[in-house]
Tab-separated table of C-alpha atoms and ligand atoms in Angstrom:
chain	number	residue	atom	x	y	z
A	1	MET	CA	11.713	-20.252	6.184
A	2	TRP	CA	12.228	-22.311	3.576
A	3	GLU	CA	10.575	-25.916	4.401
A	4	ASP	CA	7.038	-25.323	3.523
A	5	LEU	CA	7.538	-22.572	0.339
A	6	GLU	CA	7.681	-24.626	-2.844
A	7	VAL	CA	9.521	-22.107	-4.284
A	8	ALA	CA	13.137	-23.517	-5.707
A	9	LEU	CA	16.222	-21.322	-4.512
A	10	GLU	CA	18.956	-20.165	-7.056
A	11	LYS	CA	21.251	-18.340	-4.977
A	12	VAL	CA	24.091	-15.737	-6.207
A	13	ALA	CA	27.629	-16.736	-5.807
A	14	ASP	CA	29.095	-15.034	-2.943
A	15	GLN	CA	31.927	-13.518	-5.314
A	16	ALA	CA	29.159	-12.457	-8.083
A	17	ARG	CA	27.013	-10.570	-5.221
A	18	LYS	CA	26.532	-6.564	-6.080
A	19	SER	CA	28.463	-3.810	-3.954
A	20	LYS	CA	25.579	-1.777	-1.844
A	21	PRO	CA	25.203	1.592	-2.853
A	22	ASP	CA	26.032	4.540	-0.092
A	23	PRO	CA	23.404	4.620	2.206
A	24	ASP	CA	23.251	8.340	2.142
A	25	ARG	CA	22.831	8.558	-1.159
A	26	LEU	CA	20.250	5.999	-2.009
A	27	GLY	CA	17.537	7.809	-4.412
A	28	PHE	CA	14.103	6.212	-5.293
A	29	GLY	CA	14.482	2.781	-7.289
A	30	VAL	CA	17.702	2.738	-8.981
A	31	HIS	CA	19.415	0.217	-7.229
A	32	PHE	CA	18.488	-3.375	-7.110
A	33	THR	CA	19.463	-6.306	-4.817
A	34	ASP	CA	20.952	-9.726	-6.138
A	35	HIS	CA	17.812	-11.559	-6.094
A	36	MET	CA	14.592	-11.350	-7.396
A	37	PHE	CA	11.402	-13.877	-7.209
A	38	LEU	CA	9.749	-14.933	-10.350
A	39	MET	CA	6.899	-17.313	-11.103
A	40	LYS	CA	4.951	-17.767	-14.433
A	41	TRP	CA	1.449	-18.780	-15.622
A	42	ASP	CA	-0.141	-20.114	-18.477
A	43	GLN	CA	-3.185	-21.607	-19.360
A	44	GLU	CA	-2.279	-25.480	-18.949
A	45	ASN	CA	-0.318	-25.001	-15.922
A	46	GLY	CA	-1.700	-22.346	-13.579
A	47	TRP	CA	1.357	-20.670	-11.672
A	48	HIS	CA	4.317	-22.495	-11.838
A	49	ASP	CA	7.767	-22.144	-12.018
A	50	ALA	CA	8.036	-20.529	-8.854
A	51	ARG	CA	11.629	-19.373	-7.605
A	52	ILE	CA	14.206	-17.113	-6.212
A	53	CYS	CA	16.729	-16.418	-8.194
A	54	PRO	CA	19.609	-13.930	-9.250
A	55	TYR	CA	18.160	-10.871	-10.379
A	56	GLN	CA	18.420	-10.918	-14.531
A	57	ASN	CA	17.173	-9.581	-17.414
A	58	PHE	CA	14.458	-10.973	-19.417
A	59	THR	CA	14.008	-12.096	-23.101
A	60	LEU	CA	10.744	-11.360	-24.429
A	61	ASP	CA	9.682	-11.341	-27.888
A	62	PRO	CA	9.053	-8.003	-29.411
A	63	ALA	CA	5.532	-8.896	-29.962
A	64	ALA	CA	4.771	-9.293	-26.424
A	65	ILE	CA	1.440	-8.043	-25.408
A	66	VAL	CA	2.834	-6.196	-22.439
A	67	PHE	CA	4.466	-3.675	-24.920
A	68	HIS	CA	1.730	-3.119	-26.991
A	69	TYR	CA	-1.228	-3.253	-25.272
A	70	GLY	CA	-0.272	-2.297	-21.494
A	71	GLN	CA	-1.312	-5.643	-19.748
A	72	ALA	CA	0.755	-4.861	-16.571
A	73	ILE	CA	0.121	-4.310	-13.208
A	74	PHE	CA	1.883	-3.721	-10.152
A	75	GLU	CA	2.509	-2.933	-6.197
A	76	GLY	CA	4.808	-1.002	-3.934
A	77	LEU	CA	5.180	-1.892	-0.297
A	78	LYS	CA	8.221	-1.683	2.228
A	79	ALA	CA	10.115	-3.570	4.523
A	80	TYR	CA	11.912	-1.770	7.163
A	81	ARG	CA	14.655	-2.587	9.331
A	82	GLY	CA	13.195	-1.634	12.833
A	83	LYS	CA	14.244	-2.919	16.625
A	84	ASP	CA	16.407	-4.867	17.727
A	85	GLU	CA	17.466	-5.638	13.863
A	86	GLN	CA	13.924	-7.231	13.312
A	87	LEU	CA	12.954	-6.676	9.605
A	88	LEU	CA	9.038	-5.701	9.235
A	89	LEU	CA	7.071	-5.535	6.160
A	90	PHE	CA	4.137	-3.141	6.539
A	91	ARG	CA	0.542	-4.643	5.714
A	92	PRO	CA	1.505	-6.843	2.628
A	93	ARG	CA	-1.557	-8.865	2.236
A	94	ASP	CA	-3.370	-5.667	1.648
A	95	ASN	CA	-0.766	-5.058	-1.455
A	96	PHE	CA	-1.059	-8.440	-2.654
A	97	ALA	CA	-5.207	-7.921	-2.009
A	98	ARG	CA	-5.029	-4.811	-4.382
A	99	MET	CA	-2.672	-6.705	-6.960
A	100	ASP	CA	-5.301	-9.111	-6.811
A	101	ARG	CA	-8.086	-6.526	-7.634
A	102	SER	CA	-5.874	-5.158	-10.428
A	103	ALA	CA	-5.463	-8.717	-11.991
A	104	GLN	CA	-9.231	-9.310	-12.421
A	105	ARG	CA	-10.112	-5.723	-13.944
A	106	MET	CA	-7.001	-5.944	-16.417
A	107	CYS	CA	-7.876	-9.473	-17.465
A	108	MET	CA	-5.109	-11.240	-15.720
A	109	PRO	CA	-4.821	-14.260	-13.839
A	110	ARG	CA	-5.763	-14.013	-9.894
A	111	ILE	CA	-2.806	-14.163	-7.593
A	112	PRO	CA	-1.879	-16.709	-4.746
A	113	ILE	CA	-1.740	-14.204	-1.705
A	114	ASP	CA	-0.492	-16.436	0.827
A	115	LYS	CA	1.735	-17.883	-1.325
A	116	LEU	CA	3.347	-14.756	-2.398
A	117	VAL	CA	3.479	-13.261	1.012
A	118	LYS	CA	5.437	-16.714	2.270
A	119	SER	CA	7.398	-15.728	-0.673
A	120	LEU	CA	8.264	-12.223	-0.200
A	121	LYS	CA	9.390	-12.997	3.219
A	122	ALA	CA	11.829	-15.621	2.136
A	123	LEU	CA	13.405	-13.201	-0.536
A	124	VAL	CA	13.197	-9.994	1.540
A	125	TYR	CA	15.134	-12.525	4.664
A	126	LEU	CA	17.836	-13.730	1.862
A	127	GLU	CA	18.308	-10.240	1.445
A	128	LYS	CA	18.547	-8.600	4.579
A	129	GLU	CA	21.671	-7.066	4.011
A	130	TRP	CA	20.126	-4.524	1.737
A	131	VAL	CA	17.476	-3.402	3.911
A	132	PRO	CA	18.784	-0.077	4.982
A	133	GLN	CA	19.692	1.127	8.457
A	134	ARG	CA	19.321	5.126	8.121
A	135	GLU	CA	16.181	6.933	9.273
A	136	GLY	CA	13.886	7.584	6.381
A	137	ALA	CA	15.285	4.985	4.596
A	138	SER	CA	13.556	1.530	3.563
A	139	LEU	CA	13.678	-1.651	1.097
A	140	TYR	CA	11.081	-0.888	-1.341
A	141	ILE	CA	9.276	-3.838	-2.804
A	142	ARG	CA	8.069	-4.038	-6.515
A	143	PRO	CA	5.795	-7.085	-7.501
A	144	THR	CA	4.878	-7.061	-11.056
A	145	MET	CA	2.789	-8.618	-13.351
A	146	ILE	CA	3.005	-8.595	-17.494
A	147	ALA	CA	1.605	-10.475	-20.140
A	148	ILE	CA	4.314	-11.997	-22.319
A	149	ASP	CA	2.292	-13.815	-25.280
A	150	PRO	CA	3.826	-12.607	-28.508
A	151	VAL	CA	0.264	-11.832	-30.311
A	152	LEU	CA	-0.810	-8.555	-31.914
A	153	GLY	CA	-4.609	-9.168	-32.092
A	154	VAL	CA	-5.996	-7.362	-28.798
A	155	SER	CA	-7.024	-9.864	-26.551
A	156	PRO	CA	-5.845	-10.802	-22.770
A	157	GLY	CA	-2.390	-12.824	-22.597
A	158	LYS	CA	-2.194	-16.537	-21.916
A	159	SER	CA	0.783	-16.414	-20.500
A	160	TYR	CA	2.091	-14.428	-17.917
A	161	TYR	CA	5.462	-13.589	-15.526
A	162	PHE	CA	4.770	-12.065	-12.308
A	163	TYR	CA	8.334	-11.132	-10.269
A	164	ILE	CA	9.079	-9.390	-7.360
A	165	ILE	CA	12.547	-6.799	-7.231
A	166	LEU	CA	13.560	-4.868	-4.612
A	167	SER	CA	15.303	-1.607	-4.245
A	168	PRO	CA	16.624	-0.049	-1.334
A	169	VAL	CA	15.386	3.588	-0.784
A	170	GLY	CA	15.799	7.138	0.339
A	171	ALA	CA	12.710	9.497	-0.155
A	172	TYR	CA	10.871	9.763	-2.939
A	173	TYR	CA	10.932	13.373	-3.402
A	174	ALA	CA	13.997	15.111	-3.456
A	175	GLU	CA	12.146	17.391	-0.575
A	176	GLY	CA	12.177	14.245	1.583
A	177	CYS	CA	9.480	15.095	4.149
A	178	ASN	CA	9.669	19.232	3.680
A	179	PRO	CA	6.424	20.798	1.509
A	180	THR	CA	6.508	19.704	-2.128
A	181	LYS	CA	5.082	22.306	-4.556
A	182	ILE	CA	1.641	20.972	-6.597
A	183	TYR	CA	0.301	22.019	-9.721
A	184	VAL	CA	-2.853	21.516	-10.377
A	185	SER	CA	-4.100	20.387	-14.002
A	186	ASP	CA	-7.008	21.900	-14.980
A	187	GLU	CA	-6.728	20.719	-18.602
A	188	TYR	CA	-5.322	17.057	-18.524
A	189	VAL	CA	-6.942	14.086	-16.556
A	190	ARG	CA	-5.580	11.044	-15.127
A	191	ALA	CA	-8.612	8.707	-15.421
A	192	VAL	CA	-12.164	8.610	-15.678
A	193	LYS	CA	-14.877	6.553	-13.594
A	194	GLY	CA	-15.450	3.080	-15.178
A	195	GLY	CA	-11.854	3.491	-16.398
A	196	VAL	CA	-8.546	1.817	-14.840
A	197	GLY	CA	-8.085	5.182	-12.112
A	198	ALA	CA	-8.420	2.505	-9.430
A	199	VAL	CA	-6.093	-0.441	-10.516
A	200	LYS	CA	-2.108	0.335	-10.310
A	201	THR	CA	-1.480	-0.402	-13.863
A	202	ALA	CA	1.222	0.942	-15.966
A	203	GLY	CA	-0.992	2.965	-18.356
A	204	ASN	CA	-2.303	4.913	-15.809
A	205	TYR	CA	1.320	6.453	-15.104
A	206	ALA	CA	2.403	6.316	-18.707
A	207	ALA	CA	-0.751	9.065	-18.722
A	208	SER	CA	0.279	11.155	-16.254
A	209	LEU	CA	3.973	11.674	-17.902
A	210	TYR	CA	3.256	14.909	-20.133
A	211	MET	CA	1.274	16.753	-17.745
A	212	SER	CA	4.248	16.144	-15.049
A	213	GLU	CA	6.651	17.252	-17.647
A	214	ILE	CA	4.805	20.262	-17.605
A	215	ALA	CA	4.408	20.609	-13.766
A	216	LYS	CA	8.027	20.099	-13.443
A	217	LYS	CA	9.240	22.418	-16.061
A	218	ALA	CA	7.142	25.105	-14.176
A	219	GLY	CA	9.235	23.883	-10.733
A	220	TYR	CA	6.476	21.747	-9.525
A	221	THR	CA	7.041	18.473	-7.796
A	222	GLN	CA	3.711	16.905	-8.754
A	223	VAL	CA	0.338	17.165	-10.226
A	224	LEU	CA	-2.507	16.960	-7.997
A	225	TRP	CA	-5.664	15.813	-10.899
A	226	LEU	CA	-9.131	16.955	-10.999
A	227	ASP	CA	-12.116	14.856	-11.925
A	228	ALA	CA	-12.236	13.927	-15.742
A	229	CYS	CA	-15.879	14.971	-16.338
A	230	GLU	CA	-16.381	18.765	-14.532
A	231	HIS	CA	-12.221	19.498	-13.815
A	232	ARG	CA	-13.690	20.584	-10.649
A	233	TYR	CA	-13.213	17.864	-8.164
A	234	VAL	CA	-9.762	16.606	-6.269
A	235	GLU	CA	-8.221	13.483	-7.202
A	236	GLU	CA	-5.308	12.704	-6.118
A	237	VAL	CA	-1.902	13.140	-6.872
A	238	GLY	CA	-0.843	10.216	-9.152
A	239	THR	CA	1.949	9.214	-6.648
A	240	SER	CA	0.007	9.635	-3.625
A	241	ASN	CA	-3.525	10.309	-2.243
A	242	ILE	CA	-4.079	13.888	-0.851
A	243	PHE	CA	-5.588	14.891	2.277
A	244	PHE	CA	-6.560	18.459	3.468
A	245	ARG	CA	-7.384	19.707	7.097
A	246	ILE	CA	-9.795	22.348	7.336
A	247	ASP	CA	-11.481	23.632	10.266
A	248	ASP	CA	-9.994	20.617	12.135
A	249	ARG	CA	-11.598	17.975	9.603
A	250	LEU	CA	-9.582	15.691	7.780
A	251	ILE	CA	-11.085	15.473	4.057
A	252	THR	CA	-9.950	13.535	1.207
A	253	PRO	CA	-11.754	12.292	-1.738
A	254	PRO	CA	-13.687	9.105	-2.099
A	255	LEU	CA	-12.657	6.067	-3.883
A	256	GLU	CA	-15.220	5.862	-6.173
A	257	GLY	CA	-13.857	4.397	-9.121
A	258	SER	CA	-11.206	6.788	-10.874
A	259	ILE	CA	-8.661	6.723	-7.372
A	260	LEU	CA	-6.236	4.580	-6.033
A	261	GLY	CA	-7.152	3.041	-2.973
A	262	GLY	CA	-3.696	3.730	-1.108
A	263	ILE	CA	-2.448	1.484	1.792
A	264	THR	CA	-0.841	4.518	3.251
A	265	ARG	CA	-4.243	6.462	2.600
A	266	ASP	CA	-6.094	3.497	4.563
A	267	SER	CA	-3.705	4.002	7.168
A	268	VAL	CA	-3.679	7.767	7.718
A	269	ILE	CA	-7.719	7.227	8.268
A	270	LYS	CA	-7.284	4.618	10.803
A	271	LEU	CA	-4.972	6.765	12.864
A	272	ALA	CA	-6.076	9.975	12.583
A	273	LYS	CA	-9.879	8.438	13.594
A	274	GLY	CA	-8.269	6.404	16.418
A	275	TRP	CA	-6.947	10.054	17.633
A	276	GLY	CA	-10.177	11.405	17.396
A	277	ILE	CA	-10.404	13.324	14.712
A	278	ALA	CA	-13.207	13.767	12.496
A	279	VAL	CA	-12.336	12.571	8.787
A	280	SER	CA	-14.541	12.582	6.075
A	281	GLU	CA	-13.937	10.759	2.532
A	282	SER	CA	-16.251	12.607	0.591
A	283	ARG	CA	-15.763	14.979	-2.808
A	284	ILE	CA	-13.986	18.927	-2.504
A	285	ALA	CA	-14.096	20.956	-5.000
A	286	ILE	CA	-10.502	22.644	-5.865
A	287	ASP	CA	-12.641	26.398	-5.674
A	288	GLU	CA	-13.578	24.499	-1.693
A	289	VAL	CA	-10.056	23.881	-1.298
A	290	LEU	CA	-8.689	27.807	-2.457
A	291	ALA	CA	-11.287	29.405	-0.679
A	292	ALA	CA	-10.746	27.787	2.304
A	293	ASN	CA	-7.015	28.554	2.072
A	294	ALA	CA	-7.891	32.379	1.713
A	295	GLU	CA	-9.801	32.386	4.672
A	296	GLY	CA	-7.484	30.934	6.687
A	297	ARG	CA	-9.434	27.802	7.202
A	298	LEU	CA	-7.579	25.159	5.261
A	299	GLN	CA	-4.940	24.148	8.040
A	300	GLU	CA	-2.749	22.017	6.151
A	301	ALA	CA	-2.563	19.574	2.907
A	302	PHE	CA	-0.652	16.288	2.742
A	303	GLY	CA	0.014	13.258	0.159
A	304	THR	CA	-0.412	9.980	1.414
A	305	GLY	CA	1.699	6.944	-0.784
A	306	THR	CA	4.169	3.875	0.180
A	307	ALA	CA	6.845	5.608	-1.744
A	308	ALA	CA	5.557	9.159	-0.702
A	309	VAL	CA	4.861	8.270	3.214
A	310	ILE	CA	3.354	11.761	4.000
A	311	SER	CA	4.675	13.961	2.123
A	312	PRO	CA	2.960	17.644	3.191
A	313	VAL	CA	1.963	20.327	0.180
A	314	GLY	CA	3.146	23.967	0.663
A	315	GLU	CA	1.963	25.241	-2.339
A	316	LEU	CA	-0.964	24.902	-5.165
A	317	PHE	CA	-0.537	26.167	-8.260
A	318	TYR	CA	-3.712	26.682	-10.472
A	319	LYS	CA	-4.992	28.744	-13.473
A	320	GLY	CA	-1.717	30.646	-13.266
A	321	THR	CA	-1.991	31.759	-9.146
A	322	ARG	CA	0.223	29.933	-6.579
A	323	HIS	CA	-1.881	29.774	-3.449
A	324	VAL	CA	0.656	29.220	-0.478
A	325	ILE	CA	-0.531	26.420	2.172
A	326	ASN	CA	0.041	26.845	6.088
A	327	GLN	CA	3.025	29.716	4.694
A	328	GLY	CA	4.603	27.034	3.158
A	329	ARG	CA	5.597	24.941	6.625
A	330	THR	CA	4.658	21.323	7.279
A	331	GLY	CA	1.461	21.049	9.249
A	332	GLU	CA	1.310	19.353	12.871
A	333	LEU	CA	-1.057	16.756	11.665
A	334	SER	CA	1.486	16.059	8.786
A	335	ALA	CA	4.319	15.860	11.449
A	336	ARG	CA	2.468	13.763	13.773
A	337	LEU	CA	1.387	10.935	11.171
A	338	PHE	CA	4.635	10.930	9.595
A	339	LYS	CA	6.242	10.352	13.180
A	340	GLU	CA	3.454	8.035	13.890
A	341	LEU	CA	3.766	6.027	10.735
A	342	GLN	CA	7.706	5.315	10.878
A	343	ALA	CA	7.256	4.553	14.523
A	344	ILE	CA	4.864	1.746	13.654
A	345	GLN	CA	6.673	0.772	10.477
A	346	HIS	CA	10.029	0.719	12.095
A	347	GLY	CA	7.970	-1.296	14.990
A	348	TYR	CA	9.271	1.491	17.588
A	349	GLN	CA	5.773	1.840	18.386
A	350	GLU	CA	2.866	-0.564	19.536
A	351	ASP	CA	1.065	-1.999	16.170
A	352	PRO	CA	-2.490	-1.512	17.231
A	353	PHE	CA	-4.024	-2.800	13.561
A	354	ASN	CA	-1.788	-5.564	13.528
A	355	TRP	CA	-0.570	-3.868	10.158
A	356	LEU	CA	3.398	-5.845	10.401
A	357	VAL	CA	4.651	-8.675	9.064
A	358	ARG	CA	8.174	-9.919	10.637
A	359	VAL	CA	10.672	-11.740	8.430
A	360	GLY	CA	12.979	-14.409	9.475
B	401	LIG	C1	4.198	3.572	-4.642
B	401	LIG	O1	3.882	4.975	-3.372
B	401	LIG	O2	4.746	2.511	-4.383
B	401	LIG	C2	3.888	3.836	-5.907
B	401	LIG	O3	3.948	3.321	-6.715
B	401	LIG	C3	3.952	4.955	-6.300
B	401	LIG	C4	5.193	5.010	-7.682
B	401	LIG	C5	6.676	5.688	-7.119
B	401	LIG	C6	4.677	5.157	-8.934
């Protein structure tokens, strides 16, 4: 495991290890494991000083670029405890490849994908006791890169931290895998074509908070964003991509620059196509979705994401009107996809697309 890693290892002393959280009350992203991965980049040395070390605070200059101009990108992926106690990562290379694309768009250094997959395996192996046993629980993995130079002029950083932290998690939404209620934003927008909507950068999430709070106060779990020009075409939910099943066809908005290309989105498209279901990645206006619902042709809707997994939508709220979908129940395809994905991720089912990477 460690021989050819070129990553220093600084272990936490046994007596300093944290106690594990109650597996029935994990929540999402509130507990962190004993160790993390950290490496640094500067113009002179490139990536260097890679280590697995105790989970720790950073000391950063208050002028650090990340605090002012938001040069920050991240990823979200998971490790699962599978059959025979096997630890499994789901599509880690795809996450790091997406992060590499994010880095290019945000003028940050390219990342060493192979080395990171290896380092992540070593980190998860070291933290194996933190990977939850419970059904629906997993170890959430958060790779992050930030610019740390203390300089107030607006230009790309010349020094960066790249780190990976781990958090044992349960369901992202309080609803678990039960249907969520979603507020369609007809005023505020998440991203515009030509901007950074397709990139997993911190600012996209900051920009979503104001509308998300409005939605929460109105009793909705999440926001469905529409396109920034016409406020008409469905984009994504911010924490997940969105799918509609209309007349037995699965429709999801295309990746045209303002939507994040979700790994779960891609997995769902591949699984559904493999089952002979017609899938189209095409623009769909919110009016078309609601008309299909009114005519009884919208069979179900669901979000897809690493954190959200498959998250059925039971209601859409748009311009003051509630639109209940599939009688507020989990759709048949949402349930099938959820079950299939979970079975693959935990190694209980054949992995036809070679998505799993074994740890250890
Ligand atoms: C994920 O699904 O991993 C995400 O990054 C969404 C959210 C938790 C920010």
